[in-house]
Amino acid sequence: MILRGSMAIEDGRLKIGGCDVVQLAKEFGTPLYVVDEAMFRSRCREYRAGLSAVYPKSRVIYAGKALLNAAICRIVEQEGLALDVVSGGELYTALHAGFPADRIYFHGNNKSIEELEMALDAGVHRIIVDNFDELELLEALAKSRSVVPDILLRVTPGVEVHTHSYIRTGHLDSKFGFSLHGGMALKAIERAVASPHLRLRGVHCHIGSQIFDITAYDAACEIIFEFLARAREATGFAPEELNLGGGLGVRYVEVDHPTSPAEFVAHLAQIVMREARRWRFELPALLIEPGRSIAAEAGTTLYTVGSVKEIPGVRTYVAVDGGMNDNPRVALYQARYEAIVANKADAPKTNRVTVAGKLCESGDILIWDLEAPKIQPGDILAVFATGAYNYSMASNYNRLPKPAMVLVADGSAELIVARETFADLVRFDRIPARLRDARDQAAAAHDGEPLKRASWR
Ligand code: LLP
């Protein structure tokens, strides 16, 4: 089992950021997302310091899709990173938190008119254009506002990376970006360069996520530079910026051996410098967009065990009070996690159990075959490395409220996302007039809101 960041085991209990997690479970309830602030920050620093040490002009852009809320925006801002947002909602979250717009990169393969307008109004630093329709739409919007947005074009180099097929993005048959094959990307460059309403700064590519073999980036870079050389010949365009996306893998379980961020950025720097030299390009600024490798291992989810079901000769199911609603990654990608019983943290692991969620799906499993001490109802289970793509992908399936999130550091814990309530779940429900009856009329007469009452109480 891997103890990450500020984790420690003291008196048989798991501590994170100096906080006893059993106490956190008691104080804030479960399921509970716990974020280790020091670890999140140290990942940001490792990336930023690592990249600036090996490459002259560079920027680290945190990919907010991994984990985003107001407090995370603040930390990312304080650590001097830029932010990648991928929707109006993420952009709104960032702006609402006061994140500087001139450090925001706006992504997405189907940005709506409203989203593009929002980005232009806010004055985001870069819009990463994914397709011809967007190029045209953005050009028209920019023209009508007499602004000239700075853009990058997302290109798809056609490299296959060894990761789950759902999180592969750089291959030829991908919904993302302009393909380098068949002349699409070249046409996009010609089109953007010719437009007086757009300022083309460079290209972007993201080949996939949870990548262990970082030589996949060599292939992508080689292909992109070769393409850029052709584009330069055809259009005279030379990129000021090259954004290589995110994708570095993290350690979910002991057998995972990812490259460290420092080694990763050193590798990227080297191949970009080599390729730029080979094709006689002035060195472009190097941008990267890590998400998972900053957030994942800083997060832990706490659950309370509700039932233990032993099927003799088959397996023992330990059911917890969350599941695929707060962590859909196991069901979606067969992801693997580790966990410990936080209140029995140094007890010998004599049993093998399967940790199941409480949702109405057989696939709602969090961990198959976990080695653990004897588990009983009321025990607190801590599942590790849940900081990325858990909260951000959480749902209300089975009408489960989304968990709260606390930020822990130096022995103190602060709520950064409040727990959803049952009232939150019905807040947006409406009963059409033709379905209303006496109960709604009585309630409406009372406060004008047909559903603002709780007759079940
Ligand atoms: N930049 C772009 C354009 C991206 O599409 C992504 C992730 C990133 C950066 C950040 O990649 P990271 O460093 O986090 O690997 N839900 C999936 C992951 C989807 C990743 C989507 N794009 C999962 O839970 O594994």
GROMACS .gro file of C-alpha atoms and ligand atoms in nm:
model
  482
    1MET     CA    1   0.000   0.000   0.000
    2ILE     CA    2   0.129   0.344  -0.089
    3LEU     CA    3   0.107   0.628   0.162
    4ARG     CA    4   0.104   0.944  -0.043
    5GLY     CA    5   0.180   1.309   0.026
    6SER     CA    6   0.117   1.403   0.388
    7MET     CA    7  -0.040   1.067   0.481
    8ALA     CA    8   0.070   0.890   0.796
    9ILE     CA    9  -0.051   0.613   1.019
   10GLU     CA   10  -0.057   0.701   1.387
   11ASP     CA   11  -0.202   0.489   1.666
   12GLY     CA   12  -0.364   0.264   1.412
   13ARG     CA   13  -0.545   0.550   1.237
   14LEU     CA   14  -0.489   0.711   0.900
   15LYS     CA   15  -0.397   1.078   0.901
   16ILE     CA   16  -0.392   1.313   0.605
   17GLY     CA   17  -0.261   1.668   0.632
   18GLY     CA   18  -0.226   1.611   1.004
   19CYS     CA   19  -0.599   1.532   1.038
   20ASP     CA   20  -0.733   1.205   1.172
   21VAL     CA   21  -0.960   1.090   0.891
   22VAL     CA   22  -1.192   0.898   1.123
   23GLN     CA   23  -1.253   1.230   1.294
   24LEU     CA   24  -1.310   1.396   0.956
   25ALA     CA   25  -1.569   1.131   0.873
   26LYS     CA   26  -1.744   1.204   1.201
   27GLU     CA   27  -1.734   1.579   1.161
   28PHE     CA   28  -1.821   1.612   0.792
   29GLY     CA   29  -2.005   1.284   0.725
   30THR     CA   30  -1.936   1.032   0.449
   31PRO     CA   31  -1.882   0.984   0.163
   32LEU     CA   32  -1.626   1.259   0.186
   33TYR     CA   33  -1.364   1.374  -0.062
   34VAL     CA   34  -1.046   1.476   0.120
   35VAL     CA   35  -0.787   1.687  -0.063
   36ASP     CA   36  -0.432   1.704   0.066
   37GLU     CA   37  -0.344   2.067  -0.002
   38ALA     CA   38   0.030   2.024   0.043
   39MET     CA   39   0.038   1.741  -0.204
   40PHE     CA   40  -0.168   1.924  -0.465
   41ARG     CA   41   0.058   2.226  -0.430
   42SER     CA   42   0.375   2.021  -0.445
   43ARG     CA   43   0.263   1.866  -0.775
   44CYS     CA   44   0.197   2.213  -0.917
   45ARG     CA   45   0.545   2.320  -0.805
   46GLU     CA   46   0.716   2.013  -0.939
   47TYR     CA   47   0.567   2.082  -1.280
   48ARG     CA   48   0.629   2.453  -1.282
   49ALA     CA   49   0.981   2.451  -1.143
   50GLY     CA   50   1.067   2.140  -1.343
   51LEU     CA   51   0.959   2.284  -1.675
   52SER     CA   52   1.104   2.630  -1.628
   53ALA     CA   53   1.438   2.473  -1.532
   54VAL     CA   54   1.469   2.284  -1.859
   55TYR     CA   55   1.294   2.503  -2.113
   56PRO     CA   56   1.327   2.876  -2.174
   57LYS     CA   57   0.965   2.980  -2.246
   58SER     CA   58   0.704   2.760  -2.090
   59ARG     CA   59   0.375   2.745  -1.910
   60VAL     CA   60   0.199   2.485  -1.700
   61ILE     CA   61  -0.176   2.489  -1.746
   62TYR     CA   62  -0.377   2.289  -1.494
   63ALA     CA   63  -0.655   2.091  -1.667
   64GLY     CA   64  -0.960   2.179  -1.461
   65LYS     CA   65  -1.162   1.885  -1.586
   66ALA     CA   66  -0.970   1.667  -1.341
   67LEU     CA   67  -1.098   1.858  -1.037
   68LEU     CA   68  -1.239   2.208  -1.028
   69ASN     CA   69  -1.408   2.426  -0.772
   70ALA     CA   70  -1.345   2.772  -0.629
   71ALA     CA   71  -1.082   2.666  -0.374
   72ILE     CA   72  -0.890   2.463  -0.632
   73CYS     CA   73  -0.895   2.768  -0.862
   74ARG     CA   74  -0.738   2.972  -0.581
   75ILE     CA   75  -0.463   2.719  -0.520
   76VAL     CA   76  -0.385   2.689  -0.891
   77GLU     CA   77  -0.372   3.067  -0.917
   78GLN     CA   78  -0.146   3.100  -0.613
   79GLU     CA   79   0.088   2.838  -0.753
   80GLY     CA   80   0.125   3.048  -1.067
   81LEU     CA   81  -0.029   2.796  -1.305
   82ALA     CA   82  -0.268   2.879  -1.586
   83LEU     CA   83  -0.601   2.699  -1.622
   84ASP     CA   84  -0.756   2.490  -1.899
   85VAL     CA   85  -1.135   2.503  -1.904
   86VAL     CA   86  -1.351   2.302  -2.135
   87SER     CA   87  -1.704   2.437  -2.096
   88GLY     CA   88  -1.905   2.742  -2.001
   89GLY     CA   89  -1.950   2.583  -1.659
   90GLU     CA   90  -1.578   2.544  -1.597
   91LEU     CA   91  -1.515   2.894  -1.729
   92TYR     CA   92  -1.788   3.031  -1.504
   93THR     CA   93  -1.640   2.849  -1.205
   94ALA     CA   94  -1.298   2.999  -1.272
   95LEU     CA   95  -1.424   3.353  -1.329
   96HIS     CA   96  -1.654   3.327  -1.029
   97ALA     CA   97  -1.350   3.237  -0.817
   98GLY     CA   98  -1.173   3.544  -0.955
   99PHE     CA   99  -0.924   3.343  -1.158
  100PRO     CA  100  -0.747   3.583  -1.398
  101ALA     CA  101  -0.901   3.548  -1.744
  102ASP     CA  102  -0.567   3.617  -1.908
  103ARG     CA  103  -0.443   3.285  -1.768
  104ILE     CA  104  -0.735   3.083  -1.901
  105TYR     CA  105  -0.720   2.849  -2.202
  106PHE     CA  106  -1.057   2.758  -2.342
  107HIS     CA  107  -1.100   2.409  -2.489
  108GLY     CA  108  -1.384   2.195  -2.618
  109ASN     CA  109  -1.479   2.014  -2.936
  110ASN     CA  110  -1.825   2.168  -2.959
  111LYS     CA  111  -1.824   2.508  -2.799
  112SER     CA  112  -2.161   2.677  -2.824
  113ILE     CA  113  -2.215   3.033  -2.940
  114GLU     CA  114  -2.288   3.129  -2.580
  115GLU     CA  115  -1.966   2.969  -2.460
  116LEU     CA  116  -1.758   3.142  -2.725
  117GLU     CA  117  -1.924   3.473  -2.645
  118MET     CA  118  -1.855   3.419  -2.278
  119ALA     CA  119  -1.489   3.348  -2.356
  120LEU     CA  120  -1.460   3.661  -2.573
  121ASP     CA  121  -1.637   3.878  -2.316
  122ALA     CA  122  -1.411   3.750  -2.040
  123GLY     CA  123  -1.102   3.796  -2.255
  124VAL     CA  124  -0.960   3.449  -2.205
  125HIS     CA  125  -0.595   3.412  -2.300
  126ARG     CA  126  -0.636   3.149  -2.571
  127ILE     CA  127  -0.921   2.971  -2.743
  128ILE     CA  128  -0.818   2.630  -2.867
  129VAL     CA  129  -1.014   2.577  -3.187
  130ASP     CA  130  -1.117   2.220  -3.262
  131ASN     CA  131  -1.292   2.224  -3.602
  132PHE     CA  132  -1.387   2.429  -3.908
  133ASP     CA  133  -1.736   2.514  -3.785
  134GLU     CA  134  -1.588   2.660  -3.471
  135LEU     CA  135  -1.326   2.849  -3.669
  136GLU     CA  136  -1.597   3.011  -3.876
  137LEU     CA  137  -1.822   3.082  -3.582
  138LEU     CA  138  -1.542   3.235  -3.379
  139GLU     CA  139  -1.431   3.444  -3.671
  140ALA     CA  140  -1.783   3.581  -3.718
  141LEU     CA  141  -1.821   3.655  -3.347
  142ALA     CA  142  -1.481   3.821  -3.332
  143LYS     CA  143  -1.557   4.030  -3.638
  144SER     CA  144  -1.889   4.148  -3.502
  145ARG     CA  145  -1.719   4.254  -3.178
  146SER     CA  146  -1.411   4.399  -3.345
  147VAL     CA  147  -1.181   4.183  -3.139
  148VAL     CA  148  -0.900   3.959  -3.253
  149PRO     CA  149  -0.882   3.654  -3.026
  150ASP     CA  150  -0.559   3.459  -2.988
  151ILE     CA  151  -0.611   3.101  -3.091
  152LEU     CA  152  -0.439   2.767  -3.106
  153LEU     CA  153  -0.551   2.493  -3.342
  154ARG     CA  154  -0.596   2.149  -3.195
  155VAL     CA  155  -0.439   1.892  -3.423
  156THR     CA  156  -0.460   1.516  -3.413
  157PRO     CA  157  -0.127   1.355  -3.493
  158GLY     CA  158  -0.261   1.002  -3.537
  159VAL     CA  159  -0.057   0.830  -3.267
  160GLU     CA  160  -0.190   0.535  -3.072
  161VAL     CA  161  -0.116   0.536  -2.701
  162HIS     CA  162  -0.149   0.245  -2.467
  163THR     CA  163  -0.428   0.349  -2.239
  164HIS     CA  164  -0.798   0.278  -2.211
  165SER     CA  165  -0.967   0.341  -2.547
  166TYR     CA  166  -1.208   0.592  -2.391
  167ILE     CA  167  -0.922   0.818  -2.284
  168ARG     CA  168  -0.719   0.799  -2.604
  169THR     CA  169  -0.748   1.114  -2.809
  170GLY     CA  170  -0.459   1.155  -3.049
  171HIS     CA  171  -0.538   0.870  -3.287
  172LEU     CA  172  -0.670   0.918  -3.637
  173ASP     CA  173  -1.029   0.813  -3.569
  174SER     CA  174  -1.088   1.071  -3.295
  175LYS     CA  175  -1.364   1.324  -3.245
  176PHE     CA  176  -1.103   1.580  -3.136
  177GLY     CA  177  -0.907   1.826  -3.343
  178PHE     CA  178  -0.798   1.871  -3.702
  179SER     CA  179  -0.644   1.558  -3.838
  180LEU     CA  180  -0.296   1.587  -3.983
  181HIS     CA  181  -0.393   1.322  -4.231
  182GLY     CA  182  -0.583   1.419  -4.543
  183GLY     CA  183  -0.482   1.784  -4.531
  184MET     CA  184  -0.741   1.894  -4.276
  185ALA     CA  185  -0.497   2.055  -4.034
  186LEU     CA  186  -0.309   2.230  -4.314
  187LYS     CA  187  -0.633   2.375  -4.443
  188ALA     CA  188  -0.716   2.495  -4.093
  189ILE     CA  189  -0.382   2.674  -4.066
  190GLU     CA  190  -0.431   2.836  -4.406
  191ARG     CA  191  -0.778   2.943  -4.306
  192ALA     CA  192  -0.671   3.086  -3.968
  193VAL     CA  193  -0.364   3.264  -4.104
  194ALA     CA  194  -0.574   3.428  -4.373
  195SER     CA  195  -0.829   3.563  -4.128
  196PRO     CA  196  -0.787   3.922  -4.011
  197HIS     CA  197  -1.019   3.843  -3.719
  198LEU     CA  198  -0.812   3.567  -3.560
  199ARG     CA  199  -0.454   3.560  -3.439
  200LEU     CA  200  -0.304   3.214  -3.475
  201ARG     CA  201  -0.042   3.158  -3.205
  202GLY     CA  202   0.032   2.791  -3.248
  203VAL     CA  203  -0.094   2.438  -3.226
  204HIS     CA  204  -0.218   2.209  -2.954
  205CYS     CA  205  -0.239   1.836  -2.924
  206HIS     CA  206  -0.342   1.599  -2.649
  207ILE     CA  207  -0.276   1.234  -2.720
  208GLY     CA  208  -0.449   1.069  -2.426
  209SER     CA  209  -0.455   1.025  -2.053
  210GLN     CA  210  -0.301   0.795  -1.788
  211ILE     CA  211   0.004   0.742  -2.011
  212PHE     CA  212   0.298   0.544  -1.876
  213ASP     CA  213   0.506   0.513  -2.190
  214ILE     CA  214   0.609   0.871  -2.247
  215THR     CA  215   0.782   0.793  -2.576
  216ALA     CA  216   0.433   0.834  -2.723
  217TYR     CA  217   0.502   1.208  -2.695
  218ASP     CA  218   0.817   1.169  -2.907
  219ALA     CA  219   0.611   1.027  -3.187
  220ALA     CA  220   0.350   1.301  -3.156
  221CYS     CA  221   0.616   1.573  -3.156
  222GLU     CA  222   0.799   1.433  -3.454
  223ILE     CA  223   0.478   1.414  -3.654
  224ILE     CA  224   0.370   1.763  -3.552
  225PHE     CA  225   0.701   1.927  -3.635
  226GLU     CA  226   0.714   1.758  -3.970
  227PHE     CA  227   0.366   1.888  -4.033
  228LEU     CA  228   0.457   2.238  -3.912
  229ALA     CA  229   0.745   2.245  -4.156
  230ARG     CA  230   0.506   2.163  -4.440
  231ALA     CA  231   0.261   2.425  -4.314
  232ARG     CA  232   0.540   2.683  -4.301
  233GLU     CA  233   0.625   2.609  -4.661
  234ALA     CA  234   0.265   2.648  -4.768
  235THR     CA  235   0.170   2.949  -4.556
  236GLY     CA  236   0.479   3.103  -4.399
  237PHE     CA  237   0.331   3.034  -4.055
  238ALA     CA  238   0.567   2.944  -3.769
  239PRO     CA  239   0.420   2.864  -3.427
  240GLU     CA  240   0.496   3.082  -3.127
  241GLU     CA  241   0.345   2.818  -2.901
  242LEU     CA  242   0.328   2.443  -2.890
  243ASN     CA  243   0.085   2.296  -2.641
  244LEU     CA  244   0.137   1.925  -2.584
  245GLY     CA  245  -0.168   1.870  -2.361
  246GLY     CA  246  -0.171   1.655  -2.050
  247GLY     CA  247  -0.179   1.282  -2.003
  248LEU     CA  248   0.092   1.174  -1.761
  249GLY     CA  249  -0.011   0.861  -1.571
  250VAL     CA  250  -0.039   0.835  -1.194
  251ARG     CA  251   0.004   0.562  -0.938
  252TYR     CA  252  -0.335   0.421  -0.852
  253VAL     CA  253  -0.205   0.084  -0.738
  254GLU     CA  254   0.134  -0.052  -0.647
  255VAL     CA  255   0.204  -0.202  -0.989
  256ASP     CA  256   0.169   0.139  -1.158
  257HIS     CA  257   0.504   0.303  -1.221
  258PRO     CA  258   0.449   0.643  -1.377
  259THR     CA  259   0.726   0.881  -1.474
  260SER     CA  260   0.761   1.172  -1.232
  261PRO     CA  261   0.643   1.515  -1.352
  262ALA     CA  262   1.002   1.645  -1.337
  263GLU     CA  263   1.131   1.364  -1.558
  264PHE     CA  264   0.832   1.397  -1.788
  265VAL     CA  265   0.882   1.767  -1.853
  266ALA     CA  266   1.257   1.719  -1.899
  267HIS     CA  267   1.178   1.457  -2.163
  268LEU     CA  268   0.927   1.682  -2.339
  269ALA     CA  269   1.168   1.975  -2.336
  270GLN     CA  270   1.437   1.765  -2.491
  271ILE     CA  271   1.225   1.635  -2.776
  272VAL     CA  272   1.073   1.973  -2.855
  273MET     CA  273   1.418   2.134  -2.864
  274ARG     CA  274   1.549   1.853  -3.081
  275GLU     CA  275   1.263   1.872  -3.329
  276ALA     CA  276   1.266   2.252  -3.343
  277ARG     CA  277   1.637   2.237  -3.424
  278ARG     CA  278   1.589   1.964  -3.681
  279TRP     CA  279   1.327   2.164  -3.869
  280ARG     CA  280   1.495   2.501  -3.808
  281PHE     CA  281   1.214   2.656  -3.613
  282GLU     CA  282   1.268   2.924  -3.359
  283LEU     CA  283   1.195   2.754  -3.027
  284PRO     CA  284   0.821   2.788  -2.960
  285ALA     CA  285   0.692   2.840  -2.606
  286LEU     CA  286   0.617   2.497  -2.460
  287LEU     CA  287   0.282   2.456  -2.289
  288ILE     CA  288   0.156   2.152  -2.104
  289GLU     CA  289  -0.181   2.074  -1.948
  290PRO     CA  290  -0.155   1.821  -1.668
  291GLY     CA  291  -0.474   1.738  -1.479
  292ARG     CA  292  -0.469   1.391  -1.330
  293SER     CA  293  -0.101   1.401  -1.234
  294ILE     CA  294  -0.165   1.710  -1.022
  295ALA     CA  295  -0.496   1.617  -0.863
  296ALA     CA  296  -0.533   1.239  -0.847
  297GLU     CA  297  -0.300   1.137  -0.568
  298ALA     CA  298  -0.388   1.441  -0.358
  299GLY     CA  299  -0.741   1.305  -0.318
  300THR     CA  300  -0.882   1.035  -0.090
  301THR     CA  301  -1.246   0.936  -0.051
  302LEU     CA  302  -1.380   0.829   0.286
  303TYR     CA  303  -1.677   0.595   0.309
  304THR     CA  304  -1.861   0.431   0.594
  305VAL     CA  305  -1.911   0.058   0.568
  306GLY     CA  306  -2.279  -0.031   0.594
  307SER     CA  307  -2.294  -0.404   0.542
  308VAL     CA  308  -2.067  -0.701   0.502
  309LYS     CA  309  -2.205  -0.992   0.302
  310GLU     CA  310  -2.012  -1.315   0.289
  311ILE     CA  311  -2.111  -1.553   0.012
  312PRO     CA  312  -1.937  -1.871   0.130
  313GLY     CA  313  -1.680  -1.997  -0.115
  314VAL     CA  314  -1.746  -1.705  -0.351
  315ARG     CA  315  -1.656  -1.365  -0.208
  316THR     CA  316  -1.725  -1.116   0.066
  317TYR     CA  317  -1.893  -0.793  -0.037
  318VAL     CA  318  -1.832  -0.489   0.178
  319ALA     CA  319  -2.088  -0.223   0.089
  320VAL     CA  320  -2.010   0.144   0.143
  321ASP     CA  321  -2.229   0.453   0.143
  322GLY     CA  322  -2.117   0.584  -0.199
  323GLY     CA  323  -2.005   0.417  -0.519
  324MET     CA  324  -2.024   0.482  -0.891
  325ASN     CA  325  -2.205   0.809  -0.834
  326ASP     CA  326  -1.898   0.961  -0.665
  327ASN     CA  327  -1.641   0.749  -0.852
  328PRO     CA  328  -1.759   0.621  -1.192
  329ARG     CA  329  -1.408   0.534  -1.306
  330VAL     CA  330  -1.416   0.168  -1.209
  331ALA     CA  331  -1.737   0.104  -1.401
  332LEU     CA  332  -1.626   0.317  -1.696
  333TYR     CA  333  -1.261   0.227  -1.738
  334GLN     CA  334  -1.206  -0.077  -1.515
  335ALA     CA  335  -0.988   0.154  -1.305
  336ARG     CA  336  -0.812   0.007  -1.002
  337TYR     CA  337  -0.782   0.161  -0.660
  338GLU     CA  338  -0.628   0.087  -0.322
  339ALA     CA  339  -0.787   0.144   0.013
  340ILE     CA  340  -0.736   0.096   0.383
  341VAL     CA  341  -0.965   0.073   0.679
  342ALA     CA  342  -0.882   0.408   0.835
  343ASN     CA  343  -0.973   0.306   1.190
  344LYS     CA  344  -0.776  -0.021   1.166
  345ALA     CA  345  -0.487   0.117   0.966
  346ASP     CA  346  -0.218  -0.108   1.106
  347ALA     CA  347  -0.424  -0.421   1.167
  348PRO     CA  348  -0.301  -0.730   0.979
  349LYS     CA  349  -0.471  -0.784   0.645
  350THR     CA  350  -0.621  -1.124   0.699
  351ASN     CA  351  -0.921  -1.099   0.467
  352ARG     CA  352  -0.994  -1.045   0.102
  353VAL     CA  353  -1.306  -0.845   0.022
  354THR     CA  354  -1.477  -0.672  -0.267
  355VAL     CA  355  -1.582  -0.315  -0.199
  356ALA     CA  356  -1.922  -0.241  -0.350
  357GLY     CA  357  -2.116   0.082  -0.369
  358LYS     CA  358  -2.478   0.133  -0.277
  359LEU     CA  359  -2.616   0.195  -0.626
  360CYS     CA  360  -2.854  -0.031  -0.811
  361GLU     CA  361  -2.602  -0.177  -1.055
  362SER     CA  362  -2.398  -0.493  -1.029
  363GLY     CA  363  -2.115  -0.299  -1.188
  364ASP     CA  364  -2.113  -0.060  -0.896
  365ILE     CA  365  -1.790  -0.195  -0.751
  366LEU     CA  366  -1.509   0.025  -0.623
  367ILE     CA  367  -1.239  -0.236  -0.557
  368TRP     CA  368  -1.220  -0.603  -0.646
  369ASP     CA  369  -1.020  -0.821  -0.408
  370LEU     CA  370  -0.894  -0.580  -0.150
  371GLU     CA  371  -0.666  -0.724   0.118
  372ALA     CA  372  -0.797  -0.589   0.445
  373PRO     CA  373  -0.839  -0.667   0.813
  374LYS     CA  374  -1.178  -0.798   0.923
  375ILE     CA  375  -1.425  -0.526   0.825
  376GLN     CA  376  -1.741  -0.445   1.017
  377PRO     CA  377  -2.028  -0.204   0.966
  378GLY     CA  378  -1.926   0.139   1.088
  379ASP     CA  379  -1.564   0.107   0.976
  380ILE     CA  380  -1.427   0.396   0.772
  381LEU     CA  381  -1.277   0.297   0.440
  382ALA     CA  382  -1.031   0.536   0.276
  383VAL     CA  383  -0.994   0.491  -0.101
  384PHE     CA  384  -0.675   0.651  -0.234
  385ALA     CA  385  -0.590   0.857  -0.543
  386THR     CA  386  -0.945   0.974  -0.607
  387GLY     CA  387  -0.859   1.340  -0.657
  388ALA     CA  388  -0.895   1.341  -1.035
  389TYR     CA  389  -1.205   1.260  -1.239
  390ASN     CA  390  -1.410   1.155  -0.937
  391TYR     CA  391  -1.586   1.465  -0.805
  392SER     CA  392  -1.568   1.615  -1.155
  393MET     CA  393  -1.750   1.312  -1.300
  394ALA     CA  394  -1.987   1.252  -1.011
  395SER     CA  395  -2.358   1.213  -1.076
  396ASN     CA  396  -2.681   1.200  -0.882
  397TYR     CA  397  -2.768   0.851  -1.002
  398ASN     CA  398  -3.021   0.688  -0.772
  399ARG     CA  399  -3.077   1.041  -0.644
  400LEU     CA  400  -2.776   1.027  -0.422
  401PRO     CA  401  -2.657   1.370  -0.314
  402LYS     CA  402  -2.296   1.444  -0.415
  403PRO     CA  403  -2.044   1.421  -0.129
  404ALA     CA  404  -1.879   1.711   0.043
  405MET     CA  405  -1.511   1.794  -0.007
  406VAL     CA  406  -1.263   1.911   0.255
  407LEU     CA  407  -0.919   2.058   0.214
  408VAL     CA  408  -0.673   1.942   0.477
  409ALA     CA  409  -0.342   2.099   0.575
  410ASP     CA  410  -0.137   2.134   0.892
  411GLY     CA  411  -0.391   1.958   1.109
  412SER     CA  412  -0.691   2.160   1.002
  413ALA     CA  413  -0.975   2.075   0.766
  414GLU     CA  414  -1.201   2.318   0.583
  415LEU     CA  415  -1.505   2.245   0.375
  416ILE     CA  416  -1.446   2.347   0.011
  417VAL     CA  417  -1.760   2.189  -0.135
  418ALA     CA  418  -2.067   2.151   0.080
  419ARG     CA  419  -2.256   1.823   0.081
  420GLU     CA  420  -2.561   1.824  -0.144
  421THR     CA  421  -2.890   1.785   0.038
  422PHE     CA  422  -3.213   1.610  -0.057
  423ALA     CA  423  -3.360   1.957  -0.105
  424ASP     CA  424  -3.088   2.027  -0.364
  425LEU     CA  425  -3.200   1.717  -0.551
  426VAL     CA  426  -3.557   1.843  -0.599
  427ARG     CA  427  -3.466   2.208  -0.643
  428PHE     CA  428  -3.497   2.203  -1.020
  429ASP     CA  429  -3.804   1.977  -1.040
  430ARG     CA  430  -4.122   2.136  -1.167
  431ILE     CA  431  -4.477   1.999  -1.180
  432PRO     CA  432  -4.658   2.108  -1.497
  433ALA     CA  433  -4.994   2.275  -1.440
  434ARG     CA  434  -5.190   1.980  -1.577
  435LEU     CA  435  -5.034   1.745  -1.320
  436ARG     CA  436  -5.099   1.965  -1.022
  437ASP     CA  437  -5.359   1.879  -0.763
  438ALA     CA  438  -5.489   2.006  -0.434
  439ARG     CA  439  -5.154   1.949  -0.258
  440ASP     CA  440  -4.979   2.183  -0.497
  441GLN     CA  441  -5.251   2.445  -0.480
  442ALA     CA  442  -5.230   2.449  -0.103
  443ALA     CA  443  -4.854   2.478  -0.119
  444ALA     CA  444  -4.869   2.745  -0.392
  445ALA     CA  445  -5.116   2.945  -0.186
  446HIS     CA  446  -4.868   2.922   0.094
  447ASP     CA  447  -4.546   3.029  -0.075
  448GLY     CA  448  -4.607   3.036  -0.448
  449GLU     CA  449  -4.385   2.733  -0.508
  450PRO     CA  450  -4.577   2.412  -0.572
  451LEU     CA  451  -4.289   2.194  -0.461
  452LYS     CA  452  -4.169   2.392  -0.162
  453ARG     CA  453  -4.326   2.172   0.096
  454ALA     CA  454  -4.252   1.834   0.240
  455SER     CA  455  -4.572   1.641   0.292
  456TRP     CA  456  -4.372   1.330   0.380
  457ARG     CA  457  -4.248   1.484   0.701
  458LLP     N1  458  -0.576   1.871  -2.208
  458LLP     C1  459  -0.676   1.822  -2.282
  458LLP     C2  460  -0.710   1.886  -2.408
  458LLP     C3  461  -0.750   1.711  -2.237
  458LLP     O1  462  -0.848   1.663  -2.311
  458LLP     C4  463  -0.717   1.650  -2.114
  458LLP     C5  464  -0.792   1.537  -2.064
  458LLP     C6  465  -0.611   1.706  -2.038
  458LLP     C7  466  -0.542   1.815  -2.090
  458LLP     C8  467  -0.570   1.651  -1.905
  458LLP     O2  468  -0.524   1.521  -1.915
  458LLP     P1  469  -0.465   1.446  -1.786
  458LLP     O3  470  -0.333   1.514  -1.752
  458LLP     O4  471  -0.563   1.462  -1.676
  458LLP     O5  472  -0.447   1.307  -1.829
  458LLP     N2  473  -1.219   1.087  -1.740
  458LLP     C9  474  -1.100   1.016  -1.779
  458LLP    C10  475  -0.993   1.111  -1.827
  458LLP    C11  476  -1.036   1.194  -1.943
  458LLP    C12  477  -0.929   1.291  -1.985
  458LLP    C13  478  -0.984   1.388  -2.082
  458LLP     N3  479  -0.892   1.487  -2.125
  458LLP    C14  480  -1.052   0.933  -1.660
  458LLP     O6  481  -1.113   0.938  -1.555
  458LLP     O7  482  -0.955   0.860  -1.672
   0.00000   0.00000   0.00000
